[in-house]
Coordinates of C-alpha atoms in Angstrom, one line a residue:
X1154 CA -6.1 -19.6 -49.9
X1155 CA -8.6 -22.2 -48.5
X1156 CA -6.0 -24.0 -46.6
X1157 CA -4.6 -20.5 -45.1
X1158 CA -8.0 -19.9 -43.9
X1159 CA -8.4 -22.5 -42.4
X1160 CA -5.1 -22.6 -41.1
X1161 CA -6.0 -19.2 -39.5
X1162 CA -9.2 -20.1 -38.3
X1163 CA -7.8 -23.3 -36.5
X1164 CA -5.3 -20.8 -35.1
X1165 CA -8.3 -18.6 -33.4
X1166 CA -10.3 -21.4 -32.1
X1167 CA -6.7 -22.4 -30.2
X1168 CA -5.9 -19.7 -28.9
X1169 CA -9.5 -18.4 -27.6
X1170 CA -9.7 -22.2 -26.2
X1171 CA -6.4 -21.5 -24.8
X1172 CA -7.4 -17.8 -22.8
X1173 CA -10.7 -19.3 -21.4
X1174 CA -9.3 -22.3 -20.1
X1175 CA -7.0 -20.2 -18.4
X1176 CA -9.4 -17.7 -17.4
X1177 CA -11.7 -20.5 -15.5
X1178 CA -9.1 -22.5 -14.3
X1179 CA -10.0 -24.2 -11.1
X1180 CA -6.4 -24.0 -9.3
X1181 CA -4.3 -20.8 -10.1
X1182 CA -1.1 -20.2 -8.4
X1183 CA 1.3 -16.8 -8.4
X1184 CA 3.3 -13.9 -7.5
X1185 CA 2.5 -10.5 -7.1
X1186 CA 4.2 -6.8 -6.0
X1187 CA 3.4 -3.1 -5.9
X1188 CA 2.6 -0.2 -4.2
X1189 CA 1.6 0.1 -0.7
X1190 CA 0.4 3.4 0.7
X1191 CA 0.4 3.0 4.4
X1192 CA -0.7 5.5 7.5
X1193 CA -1.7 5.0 10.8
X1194 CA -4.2 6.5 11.8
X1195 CA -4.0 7.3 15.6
X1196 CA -2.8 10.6 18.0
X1197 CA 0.6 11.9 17.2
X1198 CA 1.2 10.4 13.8
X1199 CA 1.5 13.1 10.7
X1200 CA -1.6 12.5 8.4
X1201 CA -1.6 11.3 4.9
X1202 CA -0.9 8.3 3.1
X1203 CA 3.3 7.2 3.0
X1204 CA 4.8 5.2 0.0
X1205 CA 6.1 1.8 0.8
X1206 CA 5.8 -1.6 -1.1
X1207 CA 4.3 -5.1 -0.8
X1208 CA 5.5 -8.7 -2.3
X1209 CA 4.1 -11.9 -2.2
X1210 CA 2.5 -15.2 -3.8
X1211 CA -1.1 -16.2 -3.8
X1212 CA -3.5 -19.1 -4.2
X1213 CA -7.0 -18.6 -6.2
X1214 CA -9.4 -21.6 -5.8
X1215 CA -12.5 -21.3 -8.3
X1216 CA -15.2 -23.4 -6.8
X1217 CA -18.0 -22.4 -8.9
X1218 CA -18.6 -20.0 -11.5
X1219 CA -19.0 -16.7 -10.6
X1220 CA -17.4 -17.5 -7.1
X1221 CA -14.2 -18.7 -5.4
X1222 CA -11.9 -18.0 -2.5
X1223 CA -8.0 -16.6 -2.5
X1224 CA -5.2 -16.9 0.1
X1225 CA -2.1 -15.2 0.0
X1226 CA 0.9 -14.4 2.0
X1227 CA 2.4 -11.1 1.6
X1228 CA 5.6 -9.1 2.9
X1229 CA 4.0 -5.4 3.2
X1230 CA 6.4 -2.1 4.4
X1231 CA 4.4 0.5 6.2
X1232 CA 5.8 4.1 6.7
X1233 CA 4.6 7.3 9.2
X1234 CA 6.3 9.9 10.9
X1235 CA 5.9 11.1 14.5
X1236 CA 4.4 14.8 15.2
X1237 CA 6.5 17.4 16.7
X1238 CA 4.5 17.1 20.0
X1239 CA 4.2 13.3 20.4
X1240 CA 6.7 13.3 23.4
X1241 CA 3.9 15.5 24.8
X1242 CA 1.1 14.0 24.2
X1243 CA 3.0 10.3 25.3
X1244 CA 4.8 10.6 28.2
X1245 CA 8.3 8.9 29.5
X1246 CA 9.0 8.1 25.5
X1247 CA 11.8 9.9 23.3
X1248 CA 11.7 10.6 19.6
X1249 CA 14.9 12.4 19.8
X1250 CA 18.1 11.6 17.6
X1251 CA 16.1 11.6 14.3
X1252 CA 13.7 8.6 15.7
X1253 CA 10.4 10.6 13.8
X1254 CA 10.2 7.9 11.2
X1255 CA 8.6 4.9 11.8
X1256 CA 9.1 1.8 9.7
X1257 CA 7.0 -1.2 9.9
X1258 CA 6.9 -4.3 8.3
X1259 CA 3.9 -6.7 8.2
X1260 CA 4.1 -10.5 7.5
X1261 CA 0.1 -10.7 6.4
X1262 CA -2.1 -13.5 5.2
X1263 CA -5.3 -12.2 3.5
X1264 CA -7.9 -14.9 3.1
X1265 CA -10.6 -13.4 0.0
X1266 CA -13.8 -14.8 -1.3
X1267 CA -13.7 -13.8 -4.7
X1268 CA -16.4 -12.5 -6.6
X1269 CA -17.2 -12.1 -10.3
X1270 CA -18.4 -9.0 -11.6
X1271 CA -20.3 -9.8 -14.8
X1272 CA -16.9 -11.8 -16.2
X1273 CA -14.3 -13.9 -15.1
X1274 CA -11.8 -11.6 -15.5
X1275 CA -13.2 -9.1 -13.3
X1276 CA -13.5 -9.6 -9.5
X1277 CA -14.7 -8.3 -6.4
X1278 CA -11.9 -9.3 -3.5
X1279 CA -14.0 -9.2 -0.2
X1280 CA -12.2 -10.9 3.4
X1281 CA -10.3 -10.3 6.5
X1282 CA -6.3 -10.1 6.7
X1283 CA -4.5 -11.2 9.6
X1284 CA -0.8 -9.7 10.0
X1285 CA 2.2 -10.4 12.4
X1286 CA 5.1 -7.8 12.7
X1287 CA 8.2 -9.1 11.5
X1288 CA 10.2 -6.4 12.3
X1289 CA 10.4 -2.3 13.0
X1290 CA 12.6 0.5 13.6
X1291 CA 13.4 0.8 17.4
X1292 CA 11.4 4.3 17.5
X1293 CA 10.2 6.4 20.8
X1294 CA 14.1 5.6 22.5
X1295 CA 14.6 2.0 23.5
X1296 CA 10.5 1.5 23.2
X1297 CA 10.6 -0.9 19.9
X1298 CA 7.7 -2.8 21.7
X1299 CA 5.4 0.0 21.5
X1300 CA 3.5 -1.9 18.6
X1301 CA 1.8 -4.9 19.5
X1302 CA 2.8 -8.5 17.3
X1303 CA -0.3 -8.9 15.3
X1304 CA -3.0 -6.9 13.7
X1305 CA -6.4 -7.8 11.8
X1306 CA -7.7 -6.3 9.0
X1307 CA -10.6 -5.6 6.5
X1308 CA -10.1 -5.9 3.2
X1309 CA -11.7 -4.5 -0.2
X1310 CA -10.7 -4.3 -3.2
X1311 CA -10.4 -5.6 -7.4
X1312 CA -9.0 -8.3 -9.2
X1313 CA -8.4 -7.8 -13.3
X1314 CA -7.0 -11.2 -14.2
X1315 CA -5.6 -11.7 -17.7
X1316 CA -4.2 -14.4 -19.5
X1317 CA -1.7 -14.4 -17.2
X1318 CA -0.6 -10.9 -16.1
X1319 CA -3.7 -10.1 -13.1
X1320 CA -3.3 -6.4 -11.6
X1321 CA -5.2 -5.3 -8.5
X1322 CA -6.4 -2.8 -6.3
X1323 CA -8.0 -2.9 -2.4
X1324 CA -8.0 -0.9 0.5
X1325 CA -7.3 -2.3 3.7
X1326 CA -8.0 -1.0 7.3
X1327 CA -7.4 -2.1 10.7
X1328 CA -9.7 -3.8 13.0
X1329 CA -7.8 -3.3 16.5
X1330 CA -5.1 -1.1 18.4
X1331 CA -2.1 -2.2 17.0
X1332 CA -0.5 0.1 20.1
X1333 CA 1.0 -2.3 23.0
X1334 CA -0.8 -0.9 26.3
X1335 CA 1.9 -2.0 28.4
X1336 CA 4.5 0.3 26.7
X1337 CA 2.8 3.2 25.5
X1338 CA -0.3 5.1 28.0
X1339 CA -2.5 6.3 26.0
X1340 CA -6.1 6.1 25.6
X1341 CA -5.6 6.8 21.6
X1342 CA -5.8 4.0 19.0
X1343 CA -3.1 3.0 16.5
X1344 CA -4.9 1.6 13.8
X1345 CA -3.1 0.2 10.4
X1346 CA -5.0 1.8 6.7
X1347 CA -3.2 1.6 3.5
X1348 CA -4.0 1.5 -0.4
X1349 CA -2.4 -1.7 -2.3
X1350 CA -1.6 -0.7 -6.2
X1351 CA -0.4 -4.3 -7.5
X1352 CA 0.6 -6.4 -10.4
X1353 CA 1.5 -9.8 -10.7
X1354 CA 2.0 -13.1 -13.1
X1355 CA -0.6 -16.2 -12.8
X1356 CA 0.1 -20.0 -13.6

């Protein structure tokens, strides 16, 4: 009974050593996915919030305790639709032929100071994003370059990191007018927000 015990207690100590090394280990790498509820936010688009997705990988770097830093790079799909007026309120584009939807997808680096809130597991995500467009539905007729190339960002958010499953949750909004001057006049601003629901695995 004695040896079981002990046997059991040994067990516990392992294990417990096992989570907090992981928990405070300097270098973490992995991969994350999820939800990404996209709009943007300028004259002409519908309101509300569109379901797309997000995938990536990321790089934590605890420096010292209770603060550390977090890159990432992430494939991110934004949705919105056109209003029935946009050919009036932009002029000389076309959003016939069932072109209403608009599609974009973002190639974005977030770069995060991470922040611990009372526990390692628990973590303020605080930084700026920069994104380039990879690619996009040729909307508005043969206009595909209404959007300009490259966006930045704010983002907010929480990090719940487990022994090795972390799930998160941040909102992120854009900076600048994401609308390319030269191919759409308008004095409006397209500007990127969305709501990233994710989950992921750590090493």
């Amino acid at each position: 009974m004695k040896k079981l015990f002990f046997a059991a207690a040994l067990l516990t100590m392992t294990a417990v050593t096992a989570v907090n090394a992981q928990t405070t280990k300097f270098l973490r790498f992995g991969i994350k996915g999820g939800a990404n509820l996209g709009k943007l936010d300028g004259t002409g688009f519908q309101d509300g919030f569109k379901l797309g997705y997000h995938l990536g990988g990321f790089a934590q770097l605890n420096l010292v305790k209770g603060f550390g830093v977090q890159g990432e790079v992430i494939f991110s799909s934004t949705k919105t639709e056109t209003t029935d007026n946009f050919s009036d309120i932009y002029k000389n584009v076309s959003t016939s032929d069932n072109r209403k939807k608009v599609n974009l997808n973002y190639l974005s680096i977030p770069l995060l100071a991470n922040i611990d809130l009372g526990t390692p597991r628990l973590k303020l995500q605080v930084g700026p994003q920069f994104g380039a467009l990879v690619s996009d539905r040729k909307v508005f007729g043969a206009a595909n370059e209404a959007f300009k190339g490259g966006e930045i960002s704010g983002v907010a958010g929480l990090w719940l990191q487990l022994p090795i499953v972390n799930v998160s949750a941040r909102y992120i909004v854009g900076f600048n007018d994401v609308k390319n001057a030269e191919s759409v006049t308008n004095t409006s601003n397209w500007k990127n927000q969305s709501i990233q629901l994710g989950v992921g695995v750590s090493f």
